[in-house]
N, CA, C and O atoms as a MOPAC input file, in Angstrom:
PM7 MOZYME 1SCF
protein

 N      0.80600 1    -1.10800 1     0.02100 1
 C     -0.00400 1    -0.03400 1    -0.03500 1
 C      0.94500 1     1.19200 1    -0.03800 1
 O      1.92900 1     1.20500 1     0.70200 1
 N      0.64900 1     2.24100 1    -0.88500 1
 C      1.44700 1     3.54600 1    -1.04100 1
 C      0.55000 1     4.60900 1    -0.57400 1
 O     -0.67800 1     4.59700 1    -0.65900 1
 N      1.35500 1     5.61400 1    -0.02600 1
 C      0.68200 1     6.84900 1     0.51300 1
 C      1.59500 1     7.89400 1     0.05700 1
 O      2.82000 1     7.78700 1     0.00300 1
 N      0.76900 1     9.09900 1    -0.32700 1
 C      1.46400 1    10.29500 1    -0.65300 1
 C      1.48100 1    11.24900 1     0.67300 1
 O      0.43900 1    11.47200 1     1.29000 1
 N      2.65400 1    11.75900 1     1.03800 1
 C      2.65500 1    12.74400 1     2.15400 1
 C      3.21200 1    14.01200 1     1.44400 1
 O      4.08600 1    13.99400 1     0.57700 1
 N      2.62200 1    15.04900 1     1.90400 1
 C      2.97000 1    16.27000 1     1.49300 1
 C      3.20100 1    17.30800 1     2.78900 1
 O      2.38300 1    17.35500 1     3.70800 1
 N      4.26700 1    18.03700 1     2.75800 1
 C      4.71700 1    18.75500 1     3.79000 1
 C      5.02700 1    20.27500 1     3.28900 1
 O      5.83500 1    20.49800 1     2.38700 1
 N      4.30900 1    21.28500 1     3.96100 1
 C      4.54700 1    22.69200 1     3.45100 1
 C      4.68900 1    23.57000 1     4.74600 1
 O      3.99800 1    23.31100 1     5.73000 1
 N      5.45700 1    24.45900 1     4.74500 1
 C      5.56900 1    25.32400 1     5.70600 1
 C      7.00100 1    26.24300 1     5.82000 1
 O      7.83800 1    26.13100 1     4.92400 1
 N      7.19200 1    26.99300 1     6.76500 1
 C      8.37900 1    27.71100 1     7.01500 1
 C      9.54700 1    26.99900 1     7.10600 1
 O      9.61800 1    26.30400 1     8.11900 1
 N     10.57700 1    26.95200 1     6.29100 1
 C     11.77000 1    26.26700 1     6.61200 1
 C     12.44400 1    26.37600 1     7.81400 1
 O     12.64500 1    27.51100 1     8.24500 1
 N     12.88900 1    25.27400 1     8.53300 1
 C     13.55100 1    25.31900 1     9.76500 1
 C     14.54300 1    24.03800 1     9.72600 1
 O     14.41700 1    23.15300 1     8.88000 1
 N     15.31400 1    24.03300 1    10.49900 1
 C     16.31900 1    22.88000 1    10.66400 1
 C     15.57500 1    21.71100 1    11.27300 1
 O     14.88300 1    21.84100 1    12.28300 1
 N     15.72300 1    20.65500 1    10.68200 1
 C     15.33200 1    19.36000 1    11.28100 1
 C     14.16000 1    18.80200 1    10.67300 1
 O     13.83600 1    17.65400 1    10.97700 1
 N     13.34600 1    19.59700 1     9.68700 1
 C     11.99600 1    19.07300 1     9.21100 1
 C     12.03200 1    17.45000 1     8.60400 1
 O     11.23100 1    16.57200 1     8.92500 1
 N     13.09800 1    17.31100 1     7.71100 1
 C     13.11900 1    16.08300 1     7.15600 1
 C     13.55200 1    14.96400 1     8.05200 1
 O     13.09900 1    13.82600 1     7.92700 1
 N     14.46200 1    15.31100 1     8.98400 1
 C     14.94700 1    14.28500 1    10.09900 1
 C     13.80100 1    13.97900 1    10.99500 1
 O     13.62200 1    12.81200 1    11.34600 1
 N     13.03600 1    14.89800 1    11.37900 1
 C     11.89700 1    14.50600 1    12.27900 1
 C     10.79700 1    13.64900 1    11.48800 1
 O     10.21100 1    12.72000 1    12.04400 1
 N     10.58000 1    13.97000 1    10.31900 1
 C      9.53100 1    13.12600 1     9.47500 1
 C     10.15100 1    11.77600 1     9.37000 1
 O      9.60400 1    10.76900 1     9.81900 1
 N     11.29900 1    11.77700 1     8.76900 1
 C     11.98900 1    10.30400 1     8.46600 1
 C     12.12900 1     9.59600 1     9.73800 1
 O     11.95400 1     8.37800 1     9.70600 1
 N     12.38300 1    10.09300 1    10.73100 1
 C     12.41900 1     9.33900 1    11.98400 1
 C     11.13800 1     8.73700 1    12.35400 1
 O     11.03400 1     7.59000 1    12.79000 1
 N     10.21900 1     9.50300 1    12.17700 1
 C      8.80100 1     9.03800 1    12.46900 1
 C      8.45300 1     7.73500 1    11.59500 1
 O      7.98600 1     6.69400 1    12.05600 1
 N      8.76700 1     7.98500 1    10.24800 1
 C      8.51800 1     7.05200 1     9.39300 1
 C      9.31100 1     5.80100 1     9.50800 1
 O      8.70100 1     4.77900 1     9.19300 1
 N     10.49000 1     5.67400 1     9.87600 1
 C     11.38300 1     4.50600 1    10.24800 1
 C     10.94600 1     3.85600 1    11.43900 1
 O     11.04300 1     2.63000 1    11.50400 1
 N     10.40700 1     4.61000 1    12.53400 1
 C     10.04800 1     4.07500 1    13.62700 1
 C      8.76400 1     3.17300 1    13.49600 1
 O      8.43900 1     2.27800 1    14.27600 1
 N      8.01500 1     3.62500 1    12.22300 1
 C      6.76600 1     2.80400 1    12.08900 1
 C      6.84700 1     1.96600 1    10.83600 1
 O      5.86400 1     1.84300 1    10.10500 1
 N      7.96700 1     1.40600 1    10.58500 1
 C      8.34600 1     0.71400 1     9.38600 1
 C      7.73400 1     0.92000 1     8.03600 1
 O      7.24300 1     0.05800 1     7.30700 1
 N      7.86300 1     2.41300 1     7.78900 1
 C      7.42300 1     2.91500 1     6.64000 1
 C      8.44500 1     3.16000 1     5.65100 1
 O      9.35500 1     3.82300 1     6.14900 1
 N      8.63500 1     2.88000 1     4.45600 1
 C      9.66500 1     2.86400 1     3.68600 1
 C      9.41600 1     4.07600 1     2.69500 1
 O      8.31500 1     4.19400 1     2.15900 1
 N     10.43900 1     4.97400 1     2.45400 1
 C     10.27600 1     6.02200 1     1.41400 1
 C     10.68600 1     5.53500 1     0.17900 1
 O     11.85100 1     5.17600 1     0.01000 1
 N      9.63200 1     5.47000 1    -0.93400 1
 C      9.93100 1     5.02300 1    -2.23600 1
 C     10.44300 1     6.22000 1    -3.18200 1
 O     11.24000 1     6.01600 1    -4.09700 1
 N      9.95000 1     7.39500 1    -2.90100 1
 C     10.48100 1     8.52100 1    -3.67000 1
 C     10.30600 1     9.74600 1    -2.97800 1
 O      9.38000 1     9.89900 1    -2.18200 1
 N     11.05800 1    10.54200 1    -3.20700 1
 C     11.08200 1    11.95100 1    -2.32400 1
 C     11.45700 1    13.09900 1    -3.28000 1
 O     12.23800 1    12.92400 1    -4.21500 1
 N     10.86500 1    14.29000 1    -3.00800 1
 C     11.41000 1    15.45900 1    -3.69000 1
 C     10.91900 1    16.59000 1    -2.63000 1
 O      9.88600 1    16.51200 1    -1.96400 1
 N     11.82800 1    17.62000 1    -2.60400 1
 C     11.72400 1    18.69400 1    -1.53700 1
 C     12.34600 1    19.99600 1    -2.29000 1
 O     13.13500 1    19.86100 1    -3.22500 1
 N     11.99500 1    21.06800 1    -1.88200 1
 C     12.61300 1    22.27100 1    -2.31500 1
 C     12.29600 1    23.38400 1    -1.28800 1
 O     11.31000 1    23.26500 1    -0.56100 1
 N     13.03500 1    24.36800 1    -1.21800 1
 C     12.83800 1    25.57400 1    -0.46900 1
 C     12.92500 1    26.88700 1    -1.30300 1
 O     13.88300 1    27.15200 1    -2.03100 1
 N     11.86400 1    27.66300 1    -1.13400 1
 C     11.65400 1    28.75600 1    -1.99600 1
 C     11.47900 1    30.06300 1    -1.11400 1
 O     10.43100 1    30.21000 1    -0.48400 1
 N     12.32300 1    30.85900 1    -1.06700 1
 C     12.23100 1    32.19800 1    -0.31600 1
 C     11.82100 1    31.93900 1     1.13100 1
 O     11.03300 1    32.72300 1     1.65800 1
 N     12.27200 1    30.95600 1     1.77200 1
 C     12.25700 1    30.53500 1     3.21500 1
 C     11.01600 1    29.69100 1     3.41400 1
 O     10.65700 1    29.53400 1     4.58100 1
 N     10.30900 1    29.12400 1     2.45200 1
 C      9.22300 1    28.31100 1     2.54300 1
 C      9.74500 1    26.88900 1     2.07600 1
 O     10.49900 1    26.79400 1     1.10700 1
 N      9.30300 1    25.75300 1     2.82300 1
 C      9.74500 1    24.30600 1     2.65700 1
 C      8.68300 1    23.76500 1     1.99000 1
 O      7.56200 1    24.10400 1     2.37000 1
 N      8.78600 1    22.99100 1     1.07000 1
 C      7.85400 1    22.05400 1     0.33500 1
 C      8.49700 1    20.83000 1    -0.02600 1
 O      9.51600 1    20.77100 1    -0.71500 1
 N      7.72900 1    19.61500 1     0.57200 1
 C      8.24600 1    18.20100 1     0.29300 1
 C      7.13800 1    17.30000 1    -0.13200 1
 O      6.05100 1    17.39300 1     0.43800 1
 N      7.30600 1    16.51300 1    -1.00000 1
 C      6.30200 1    15.53800 1    -1.30300 1
 C      7.05800 1    14.05900 1    -1.36200 1
 O      8.09300 1    13.89000 1    -2.00700 1
 N      6.45700 1    13.09900 1    -0.66500 1
 C      7.12400 1    11.71900 1    -0.51600 1
 C      6.06100 1    10.64100 1    -0.96300 1
 O      4.87600 1    10.80500 1    -0.67200 1
 N      6.43500 1     9.68200 1    -1.58100 1
 C      5.51800 1     8.36300 1    -1.90600 1
 C      6.27000 1     7.50700 1    -0.94800 1
 O      7.49600 1     7.40500 1    -0.90000 1
 N      5.31600 1     6.84500 1    -0.11600 1
 C      5.85600 1     5.79900 1     0.96000 1
 C      5.12400 1     4.43800 1     0.89700 1
 O      3.96700 1     4.31100 1     0.49500 1
 N      5.78200 1     3.60500 1     1.26100 1
 C      5.30000 1     2.06900 1     1.28500 1
 C      4.73900 1     1.85900 1     2.65400 1
 O      5.54400 1     1.59800 1     3.54900 1
 N      3.54800 1     1.93300 1     2.91900 1
 C      3.04400 1     1.64200 1     4.32900 1
 C      2.58000 1    -0.00500 1     4.56500 1
 O      1.87200 1    -0.28600 1     5.53200 1
 N      2.92100 1    -0.79700 1     3.84600 1
 C      2.45100 1    -2.11400 1     3.77600 1
 C      3.08600 1    -2.86700 1     5.11500 1
 O      2.48200 1    -3.81300 1     5.62000 1
 N      4.13800 1    -2.46500 1     5.56600 1
 C      4.91700 1    -2.93500 1     6.85200 1
 C      4.54300 1    -2.46400 1     8.16800 1
 O      4.99700 1    -2.91800 1     9.21800 1
 N      3.61100 1    -1.43900 1     8.05200 1
 C      3.37600 1    -0.73800 1     9.45800 1
 C      2.07900 1    -1.36400 1     9.85600 1
 O      1.28100 1    -1.85300 1     9.05600 1
 N      1.91300 1    -1.30600 1    11.27700 1
 C      0.57000 1    -2.00100 1    11.73000 1
 C     -0.28100 1    -1.01100 1    12.13700 1
 O     -1.22900 1    -1.26900 1    12.87800 1
 N     -0.02000 1     0.24700 1    11.68400 1
 C     -0.97200 1     1.50400 1    12.02400 1
 C     -1.89800 1     1.60600 1    10.81400 1
 O     -1.55100 1     1.26500 1     9.68300 1
 N     -3.12400 1     2.10800 1    11.13300 1
 C     -4.08300 1     2.37600 1    10.03400 1
 C     -3.78300 1     3.66100 1     9.38500 1
 O     -3.09000 1     4.48500 1     9.98200 1
 N     -4.26000 1     3.90600 1     8.18300 1
 C     -4.03200 1     5.17700 1     7.34100 1
 C     -4.47100 1     6.31800 1     8.29500 1
 O     -3.80200 1     7.35100 1     8.33400 1
 N     -5.55800 1     6.16500 1     9.05400 1
 C     -6.12400 1     7.39000 1     9.88800 1
 C     -5.12300 1     7.69000 1    11.01500 1
 O     -4.84200 1     8.84600 1    11.33000 1
 N     -4.57500 1     6.56400 1    11.63400 1
 C     -3.68300 1     6.81800 1    12.72900 1
 C     -2.27000 1     7.51300 1    12.26600 1
 O     -1.68600 1     8.35000 1    12.95400 1
 N     -1.83700 1     7.06300 1    11.06800 1
 C     -0.75700 1     7.63300 1    10.39800 1
 C     -0.89200 1     9.02700 1    10.10400 1
 O      0.01300 1     9.79600 1    10.42800 1
 N     -1.95500 1     9.44900 1     9.50800 1
 C     -2.31900 1    10.76000 1     9.14100 1
 C     -2.42700 1    11.62500 1    10.35700 1
 O     -1.88200 1    12.72900 1    10.33900 1
 N     -3.04300 1    11.24400 1    11.34500 1
 C     -3.22500 1    12.10900 1    12.66400 1
 C     -1.93900 1    12.22800 1    13.46800 1
 O     -1.74100 1    13.22600 1    14.16000 1
 N     -0.98100 1    11.14100 1    13.38700 1
 C      0.26200 1    11.31900 1    14.04500 1
 C      1.12500 1    12.13500 1    13.29300 1
 O      1.82200 1    12.97900 1    13.85800 1
 N      1.15200 1    11.95600 1    11.96800 1
 C      2.00100 1    12.90000 1    11.15000 1
 C      1.49500 1    14.25500 1    11.20200 1
 O      2.34500 1    15.14500 1    11.16600 1
 N      0.20200 1    14.60600 1    11.28600 1
 C     -0.31700 1    15.86800 1    11.39800 1
 C      0.25500 1    16.60900 1    12.72000 1
 O      0.63300 1    17.78000 1    12.73000 1
 N      0.25800 1    15.68500 1    13.89600 1
 C      0.82500 1    16.12500 1    15.04900 1
 C      2.34700 1    16.44200 1    15.04900 1
 O      2.78000 1    17.39000 1    15.70400 1
 N      3.18800 1    15.60700 1    14.27700 1
 C      4.42200 1    15.81200 1    14.19500 1
 C      4.64900 1    17.03600 1    13.38000 1
 O      5.62000 1    17.72800 1    13.68500 1
 N      3.85200 1    17.42400 1    12.33400 1
 C      3.94200 1    18.75900 1    11.67500 1
 C      3.63900 1    19.84500 1    12.51400 1
 O      4.26000 1    20.89100 1    12.32300 1
 N      2.66700 1    19.78100 1    13.54800 1
 C      2.35100 1    20.80300 1    14.43600 1
 C      3.41300 1    21.06900 1    15.40800 1
 O      3.53600 1    22.17300 1    15.93900 1
 N      4.26100 1    19.97200 1    15.67300 1
 C      5.34000 1    20.35200 1    16.66000 1
 C      6.40800 1    20.94500 1    15.92900 1
 O      7.16200 1    21.63400 1    16.61600 1
 N      6.68600 1    20.85300 1    14.64700 1
 C      7.81600 1    21.44300 1    14.09500 1
 C      7.43900 1    22.57000 1    13.21500 1
 O      8.27900 1    23.06000 1    12.46100 1
 N      6.03300 1    23.07800 1    13.27600 1
 C      5.53700 1    24.09200 1    12.57300 1
 C      5.34000 1    24.17700 1    11.01300 1
 O      5.43600 1    25.18200 1    10.30900 1
 N      5.03200 1    22.83900 1    10.62600 1
 C      4.57100 1    22.50400 1     9.08500 1
 C      3.41200 1    21.93700 1     9.13700 1
 O      2.97600 1    21.47300 1    10.19000 1
 N      2.77000 1    21.90000 1     8.02600 1
 C      1.47900 1    21.16100 1     7.73100 1
 C      1.96400 1    19.90000 1     6.96800 1
 O      2.74900 1    19.91800 1     6.02000 1
 N      1.36900 1    18.77200 1     7.53100 1
 C      1.69000 1    17.62600 1     6.89800 1
 C      0.30100 1    16.74700 1     6.50400 1
 O     -0.59700 1    16.47700 1     7.30100 1
 N      0.33900 1    16.44400 1     5.36700 1
 C     -1.09100 1    15.74800 1     4.76400 1
 C     -0.79100 1    14.50800 1     4.24000 1
 O      0.23100 1    14.38200 1     3.56500 1
 N     -1.60600 1    13.46900 1     4.46800 1
 C     -1.36000 1    12.10200 1     3.82400 1
 C     -2.60100 1    11.83600 1     3.09500 1
 O     -3.69600 1    12.24700 1     3.48100 1
 N     -2.38800 1    11.04100 1     1.88400 1
 C     -3.44600 1    10.66700 1     1.11500 1
 C     -3.00200 1     9.32500 1     0.43400 1
 O     -1.93900 1     9.20100 1    -0.17400 1
 N     -4.01700 1     8.24500 1     0.62100 1
 C     -3.68800 1     6.96700 1    -0.10200 1
 C     -3.43900 1     7.24800 1    -1.70500 1
 O     -4.08700 1     8.06000 1    -2.36600 1
 N     -2.47200 1     6.49500 1    -2.15300 1
 C     -2.01200 1     6.65200 1    -3.50400 1
 C     -3.16300 1     6.63300 1    -4.60200 1
 O     -3.17000 1     7.42900 1    -5.54000 1
 N     -4.08100 1     5.71100 1    -4.41700 1
 C     -5.20400 1     5.43300 1    -5.30000 1
 C     -6.09400 1     6.79300 1    -5.41500 1
 O     -6.42000 1     7.24800 1    -6.51200 1
 N     -6.47200 1     7.42700 1    -4.11600 1
 C     -7.10800 1     8.54100 1    -4.08300 1
 C     -6.56100 1     9.86000 1    -4.70400 1
 O     -7.24400 1    10.68100 1    -5.31600 1
 N     -5.12900 1     9.94600 1    -4.43600 1
 C     -4.36200 1    10.86100 1    -5.07700 1
 C     -4.29800 1    10.79700 1    -6.57900 1
 O     -4.18300 1    11.80700 1    -7.27500 1
 N     -4.37900 1     9.54700 1    -7.06300 1
 C     -4.32000 1     9.38300 1    -8.52000 1
 C     -5.66600 1     9.79600 1    -9.07000 1
 O     -5.77800 1    10.58800 1   -10.00500 1
 N     -6.60000 1     9.27100 1    -8.49900 1
 C     -7.99100 1     9.75200 1    -8.97600 1
 C     -8.32700 1    11.28700 1    -8.95800 1
 O     -9.09300 1    11.79400 1    -9.77800 1
 N     -7.72200 1    11.95600 1    -8.00500 1
 C     -8.03600 1    13.44000 1    -8.03400 1
 C     -7.21000 1    14.11900 1    -8.94200 1
 O     -7.45400 1    15.25600 1    -9.34600 1
 N     -6.20000 1    13.42200 1    -9.28400 1
 C     -5.15700 1    14.15500 1   -10.21100 1
 C     -5.15600 1    13.61100 1   -11.53900 1
 O     -4.16200 1    13.77400 1   -12.24600 1
 N     -6.23900 1    12.93200 1   -11.99200 1
 C     -6.26400 1    12.30000 1   -13.23600 1
 C     -6.77100 1    13.22000 1   -14.29800 1
 O     -7.81600 1    13.82500 1   -14.05900 1
 N     -6.12900 1    13.41300 1   -15.50500 1
 C     -6.56200 1    14.38900 1   -16.39500 1
 C     -7.64000 1    13.80800 1   -17.28300 1
 O     -8.16700 1    14.50400 1   -18.15000 1

């Protein structure tokens, strides 16, 4: 099962480290990642494999949102199939 994670907010030290630590602690593998900073704003999109985690999608979404709140960014998660349907041309 794949999930899309997006992260947006003011750039600060440790954003990637905090999110990647959470993912590793929950047996979530990063399949693809892109990130950029633009005029002090951080933007990251990740495709992750959640098949090895014991947590539900809702648990992951809520916990990642809390991680984002702690570090001052907004983190959203979406199942890959829903993301694909929403962005189909």
